[in-house]
JSON list of C-alpha atoms in Angstrom, two decimals:
[
{"chain": "R", "resi": 1, "resn": "MET", "atom": "CA", "xyz": [22.94, 26.60, -14.59]},
{"chain": "R", "resi": 2, "resn": "GLU", "atom": "CA", "xyz": [24.62, 27.18, -17.48]},
{"chain": "R", "resi": 3, "resn": "THR", "atom": "CA", "xyz": [23.31, 25.80, -20.83]},
{"chain": "R", "resi": 4, "resn": "TYR", "atom": "CA", "xyz": [25.04, 22.25, -20.67]},
{"chain": "R", "resi": 5, "resn": "GLN", "atom": "CA", "xyz": [23.74, 22.18, -16.92]},
{"chain": "R", "resi": 6, "resn": "ILE", "atom": "CA", "xyz": [20.85, 22.65, -18.37]},
{"chain": "R", "resi": 7, "resn": "TYR", "atom": "CA", "xyz": [21.87, 20.01, -21.41]},
{"chain": "R", "resi": 8, "resn": "ASP", "atom": "CA", "xyz": [22.99, 17.46, -19.60]},
{"chain": "R", "resi": 9, "resn": "THR", "atom": "CA", "xyz": [20.39, 17.00, -17.48]},
{"chain": "R", "resi": 10, "resn": "LEU", "atom": "CA", "xyz": [18.23, 16.62, -20.39]},
{"chain": "R", "resi": 11, "resn": "THR", "atom": "CA", "xyz": [19.91, 14.17, -21.70]},
{"chain": "R", "resi": 12, "resn": "GLY", "atom": "CA", "xyz": [20.25, 12.24, -18.14]},
{"chain": "R", "resi": 13, "resn": "PHE", "atom": "CA", "xyz": [16.58, 12.68, -18.58]},
{"chain": "R", "resi": 14, "resn": "LEU", "atom": "CA", "xyz": [16.25, 11.14, -21.40]},
{"chain": "R", "resi": 15, "resn": "THR", "atom": "CA", "xyz": [18.54, 7.69, -21.45]},
{"chain": "R", "resi": 16, "resn": "ALA", "atom": "CA", "xyz": [15.53, 7.45, -18.74]},
{"chain": "R", "resi": 17, "resn": "ASN", "atom": "CA", "xyz": [13.02, 7.86, -20.27]},
{"chain": "R", "resi": 18, "resn": "ALA", "atom": "CA", "xyz": [14.21, 5.57, -22.92]},
{"chain": "R", "resi": 19, "resn": "ILE", "atom": "CA", "xyz": [14.69, 2.99, -20.95]},
{"chain": "R", "resi": 20, "resn": "TYR", "atom": "CA", "xyz": [10.98, 3.14, -18.97]},
{"chain": "R", "resi": 21, "resn": "THR", "atom": "CA", "xyz": [9.52, 3.60, -22.68]},
{"chain": "R", "resi": 22, "resn": "ALA", "atom": "CA", "xyz": [11.14, 0.86, -24.11]},
{"chain": "R", "resi": 23, "resn": "GLY", "atom": "CA", "xyz": [9.91, -1.16, -20.71]},
{"chain": "R", "resi": 24, "resn": "VAL", "atom": "CA", "xyz": [6.56, -0.32, -20.88]},
{"chain": "R", "resi": 25, "resn": "PHE", "atom": "CA", "xyz": [6.02, -1.39, -25.25]},
{"chain": "R", "resi": 26, "resn": "PHE", "atom": "CA", "xyz": [7.49, -4.80, -23.82]},
{"chain": "R", "resi": 27, "resn": "LEU", "atom": "CA", "xyz": [4.42, -4.60, -21.98]},
{"chain": "R", "resi": 28, "resn": "LEU", "atom": "CA", "xyz": [1.91, -3.76, -24.10]},
{"chain": "R", "resi": 29, "resn": "TRP", "atom": "CA", "xyz": [3.62, -6.43, -26.03]},
{"chain": "R", "resi": 30, "resn": "VAL", "atom": "CA", "xyz": [2.75, -8.77, -23.41]},
{"chain": "R", "resi": 31, "resn": "ALA", "atom": "CA", "xyz": [-0.63, -7.63, -23.85]},
{"chain": "R", "resi": 32, "resn": "PHE", "atom": "CA", "xyz": [-1.04, -7.88, -27.05]},
{"chain": "R", "resi": 33, "resn": "ARG", "atom": "CA", "xyz": [-0.11, -11.73, -26.55]},
{"chain": "R", "resi": 34, "resn": "ALA", "atom": "CA", "xyz": [-2.92, -12.41, -23.29]},
{"chain": "R", "resi": 35, "resn": "ALA", "atom": "CA", "xyz": [-5.38, -9.97, -25.23]},
{"chain": "R", "resi": 36, "resn": "ASN", "atom": "CA", "xyz": [-5.38, -12.97, -27.39]},
{"chain": "R", "resi": 37, "resn": "GLN", "atom": "CA", "xyz": [-5.09, -15.82, -25.99]},
{"chain": "R", "resi": 38, "resn": "VAL", "atom": "CA", "xyz": [-7.84, -14.84, -23.64]},
{"chain": "R", "resi": 39, "resn": "ARG", "atom": "CA", "xyz": [-9.74, -14.93, -27.15]},
{"chain": "R", "resi": 40, "resn": "ALA", "atom": "CA", "xyz": [-8.25, -17.28, -28.78]},
{"chain": "R", "resi": 41, "resn": "GLU", "atom": "CA", "xyz": [-8.88, -19.99, -25.01]},
{"chain": "R", "resi": 42, "resn": "ASP", "atom": "CA", "xyz": [-12.18, -17.70, -24.86]},
{"chain": "R", "resi": 43, "resn": "ALA", "atom": "CA", "xyz": [-11.45, -17.50, -21.56]},
{"chain": "R", "resi": 44, "resn": "ASN", "atom": "CA", "xyz": [-13.81, -16.35, -18.96]},
{"chain": "R", "resi": 45, "resn": "THR", "atom": "CA", "xyz": [-15.64, -13.30, -18.08]},
{"chain": "R", "resi": 46, "resn": "LEU", "atom": "CA", "xyz": [-12.66, -12.78, -14.65]},
{"chain": "R", "resi": 47, "resn": "ASN", "atom": "CA", "xyz": [-9.45, -13.49, -16.97]},
{"chain": "R", "resi": 48, "resn": "LYS", "atom": "CA", "xyz": [-11.20, -10.61, -18.99]},
{"chain": "R", "resi": 49, "resn": "VAL", "atom": "CA", "xyz": [-11.79, -8.61, -16.24]},
{"chain": "R", "resi": 50, "resn": "LEU", "atom": "CA", "xyz": [-7.90, -9.53, -15.60]},
{"chain": "R", "resi": 51, "resn": "VAL", "atom": "CA", "xyz": [-6.28, -9.18, -18.87]},
{"chain": "R", "resi": 52, "resn": "THR", "atom": "CA", "xyz": [-8.46, -5.46, -19.10]},
{"chain": "R", "resi": 53, "resn": "LEU", "atom": "CA", "xyz": [-6.75, -3.82, -15.20]},
{"chain": "R", "resi": 54, "resn": "PHE", "atom": "CA", "xyz": [-3.29, -4.97, -16.19]},
{"chain": "R", "resi": 55, "resn": "SER", "atom": "CA", "xyz": [-3.71, -3.50, -20.16]},
{"chain": "R", "resi": 56, "resn": "LEU", "atom": "CA", "xyz": [-5.25, -0.72, -18.55]},
{"chain": "R", "resi": 57, "resn": "GLY", "atom": "CA", "xyz": [-2.29, -0.51, -16.05]},
{"chain": "R", "resi": 58, "resn": "ILE", "atom": "CA", "xyz": [-0.31, -0.01, -19.03]},
{"chain": "R", "resi": 59, "resn": "ILE", "atom": "CA", "xyz": [-2.48, 2.11, -20.99]},
{"chain": "R", "resi": 60, "resn": "PHE", "atom": "CA", "xyz": [-1.74, 4.93, -18.16]},
{"chain": "R", "resi": 61, "resn": "ASN", "atom": "CA", "xyz": [1.75, 4.41, -17.92]},
{"chain": "R", "resi": 62, "resn": "GLY", "atom": "CA", "xyz": [2.48, 5.14, -22.28]},
{"chain": "R", "resi": 63, "resn": "LEU", "atom": "CA", "xyz": [0.04, 8.26, -21.33]},
{"chain": "R", "resi": 64, "resn": "ASN", "atom": "CA", "xyz": [1.75, 9.00, -18.16]},
{"chain": "R", "resi": 65, "resn": "THR", "atom": "CA", "xyz": [5.45, 8.23, -19.64]},
{"chain": "R", "resi": 66, "resn": "GLY", "atom": "CA", "xyz": [4.47, 10.36, -22.62]},
{"chain": "R", "resi": 67, "resn": "ALA", "atom": "CA", "xyz": [3.49, 13.63, -20.18]},
{"chain": "R", "resi": 68, "resn": "ILE", "atom": "CA", "xyz": [6.09, 13.29, -18.45]},
{"chain": "R", "resi": 69, "resn": "LEU", "atom": "CA", "xyz": [8.19, 13.90, -21.78]},
{"chain": "R", "resi": 70, "resn": "MET", "atom": "CA", "xyz": [6.13, 15.95, -22.55]},
{"chain": "R", "resi": 71, "resn": "VAL", "atom": "CA", "xyz": [7.46, 18.10, -19.33]},
{"chain": "R", "resi": 72, "resn": "THR", "atom": "CA", "xyz": [10.59, 18.07, -18.87]},
{"chain": "R", "resi": 73, "resn": "LEU", "atom": "CA", "xyz": [11.15, 19.67, -23.05]},
{"chain": "R", "resi": 74, "resn": "GLU", "atom": "CA", "xyz": [8.96, 22.16, -21.96]},
{"chain": "R", "resi": 75, "resn": "ASN", "atom": "CA", "xyz": [10.71, 22.67, -18.65]},
{"chain": "R", "resi": 76, "resn": "THR", "atom": "CA", "xyz": [13.47, 22.53, -20.41]},
{"chain": "R", "resi": 77, "resn": "ALA", "atom": "CA", "xyz": [12.94, 25.05, -23.11]},
{"chain": "R", "resi": 78, "resn": "TYR", "atom": "CA", "xyz": [12.10, 27.86, -19.75]},
{"chain": "R", "resi": 79, "resn": "SER", "atom": "CA", "xyz": [15.05, 26.67, -17.83]},
{"chain": "R", "resi": 80, "resn": "LEU", "atom": "CA", "xyz": [16.76, 27.76, -21.37]},
{"chain": "R", "resi": 81, "resn": "SER", "atom": "CA", "xyz": [15.17, 30.64, -21.71]},
{"chain": "R", "resi": 82, "resn": "GLN", "atom": "CA", "xyz": [15.85, 31.97, -18.75]},
{"chain": "R", "resi": 83, "resn": "LEU", "atom": "CA", "xyz": [19.58, 32.53, -18.68]},
{"chain": "R", "resi": 84, "resn": "ASP", "atom": "CA", "xyz": [21.17, 36.10, -19.30]},
{"chain": "R", "resi": 85, "resn": "ASN", "atom": "CA", "xyz": [23.04, 34.79, -23.21]},
{"chain": "R", "resi": 86, "resn": "ILE", "atom": "CA", "xyz": [22.04, 32.28, -24.96]},
{"chain": "R", "resi": 87, "resn": "SER", "atom": "CA", "xyz": [23.07, 30.39, -28.47]},
{"chain": "R", "resi": 88, "resn": "ALA", "atom": "CA", "xyz": [20.82, 30.24, -31.24]},
{"chain": "R", "resi": 89, "resn": "THR", "atom": "CA", "xyz": [20.51, 26.41, -30.73]},
{"chain": "R", "resi": 90, "resn": "ALA", "atom": "CA", "xyz": [19.03, 26.73, -27.53]},
{"chain": "R", "resi": 91, "resn": "GLN", "atom": "CA", "xyz": [17.63, 29.66, -28.96]},
{"chain": "R", "resi": 92, "resn": "ALA", "atom": "CA", "xyz": [15.67, 27.00, -31.62]},
{"chain": "R", "resi": 93, "resn": "PHE", "atom": "CA", "xyz": [14.97, 24.43, -28.64]},
{"chain": "R", "resi": 94, "resn": "VAL", "atom": "CA", "xyz": [13.48, 27.12, -26.66]},
{"chain": "R", "resi": 95, "resn": "ASP", "atom": "CA", "xyz": [10.81, 28.11, -30.38]},
{"chain": "R", "resi": 96, "resn": "THR", "atom": "CA", "xyz": [9.64, 24.78, -29.90]},
{"chain": "R", "resi": 97, "resn": "TRP", "atom": "CA", "xyz": [8.90, 23.42, -26.92]},
{"chain": "R", "resi": 98, "resn": "GLY", "atom": "CA", "xyz": [8.53, 27.37, -24.95]},
{"chain": "R", "resi": 99, "resn": "THR", "atom": "CA", "xyz": [5.33, 28.05, -23.94]},
{"chain": "R", "resi": 100, "resn": "GLY", "atom": "CA", "xyz": [7.19, 30.85, -21.56]},
{"chain": "R", "resi": 101, "resn": "GLU", "atom": "CA", "xyz": [5.86, 29.44, -17.95]},
{"chain": "R", "resi": 102, "resn": "VAL", "atom": "CA", "xyz": [6.49, 26.30, -16.28]},
{"chain": "R", "resi": 103, "resn": "SER", "atom": "CA", "xyz": [4.78, 23.58, -17.22]},
{"chain": "R", "resi": 104, "resn": "GLU", "atom": "CA", "xyz": [3.24, 21.16, -15.23]},
{"chain": "R", "resi": 105, "resn": "GLY", "atom": "CA", "xyz": [1.24, 19.08, -17.12]},
{"chain": "R", "resi": 106, "resn": "SER", "atom": "CA", "xyz": [-0.68, 16.88, -18.31]},
{"chain": "R", "resi": 107, "resn": "LEU", "atom": "CA", "xyz": [-1.71, 13.42, -19.34]},
{"chain": "R", "resi": 108, "resn": "PHE", "atom": "CA", "xyz": [-3.51, 14.47, -21.85]},
{"chain": "R", "resi": 109, "resn": "GLY", "atom": "CA", "xyz": [-1.27, 17.64, -23.29]},
{"chain": "R", "resi": 110, "resn": "ASN", "atom": "CA", "xyz": [-0.16, 15.90, -25.90]},
{"chain": "R", "resi": 111, "resn": "PRO", "atom": "CA", "xyz": [-2.47, 14.85, -28.73]},
{"chain": "R", "resi": 112, "resn": "ILE", "atom": "CA", "xyz": [-1.06, 13.02, -31.11]},
{"chain": "R", "resi": 113, "resn": "ASN", "atom": "CA", "xyz": [-0.18, 10.65, -27.74]},
{"chain": "R", "resi": 114, "resn": "VAL", "atom": "CA", "xyz": [-3.21, 10.25, -26.19]},
{"chain": "R", "resi": 115, "resn": "ALA", "atom": "CA", "xyz": [-4.35, 10.08, -30.12]},
{"chain": "R", "resi": 116, "resn": "TRP", "atom": "CA", "xyz": [-2.55, 6.84, -30.10]},
{"chain": "R", "resi": 117, "resn": "TRP", "atom": "CA", "xyz": [-2.73, 5.66, -26.80]},
{"chain": "R", "resi": 118, "resn": "ALA", "atom": "CA", "xyz": [-6.56, 5.42, -27.54]},
{"chain": "R", "resi": 119, "resn": "VAL", "atom": "CA", "xyz": [-6.09, 3.78, -30.64]},
{"chain": "R", "resi": 120, "resn": "VAL", "atom": "CA", "xyz": [-4.18, 1.06, -28.45]},
{"chain": "R", "resi": 121, "resn": "THR", "atom": "CA", "xyz": [-6.78, 1.31, -25.88]},
{"chain": "R", "resi": 122, "resn": "VAL", "atom": "CA", "xyz": [-9.60, 0.29, -29.32]},
{"chain": "R", "resi": 123, "resn": "MET", "atom": "CA", "xyz": [-7.37, -2.24, -30.20]},
{"chain": "R", "resi": 124, "resn": "LEU", "atom": "CA", "xyz": [-6.57, -3.82, -27.51]},
{"chain": "R", "resi": 125, "resn": "MET", "atom": "CA", "xyz": [-10.29, -4.06, -25.87]},
{"chain": "R", "resi": 126, "resn": "GLY", "atom": "CA", "xyz": [-12.17, -5.02, -29.07]},
{"chain": "R", "resi": 127, "resn": "ARG", "atom": "CA", "xyz": [-9.30, -8.31, -28.60]},
{"chain": "R", "resi": 128, "resn": "ILE", "atom": "CA", "xyz": [-9.83, -8.82, -25.44]},
{"chain": "R", "resi": 129, "resn": "TRP", "atom": "CA", "xyz": [-14.22, -8.44, -25.66]},
{"chain": "R", "resi": 130, "resn": "THR", "atom": "CA", "xyz": [-15.47, -9.17, -28.97]},
{"chain": "R", "resi": 131, "resn": "LYS", "atom": "CA", "xyz": [-15.72, -12.17, -30.17]},
{"chain": "R", "resi": 132, "resn": "ASN", "atom": "CA", "xyz": [-13.58, -14.50, -33.07]}
]
């Protein structure tokens, strides 16, 4: 594989990831709207549980999307590092994202992503389960 093919594949993935991330953020907005509605109406326990499950599903998708992004960046760096002739730009990419091996990824591999989604979780659960 050539450098441009690796970058072309990465570009296609980043486009798809951005669209999926936009969908996750739209659903996150829906979850916050639902949490606000549950709180405003002082909903029963069943409705609170359903909104909680819906919210946790969105949080899982957000964590997963971030994890897949990191794996793809790390594996792209690995692919670039395996080329015989590597440009300075590709070397900078490898230096930034490279791990020296193929990455299998982890849902909790990016601490910033995990912290952000943890804050979102606390915010949502607080809206759903606490009183005014």
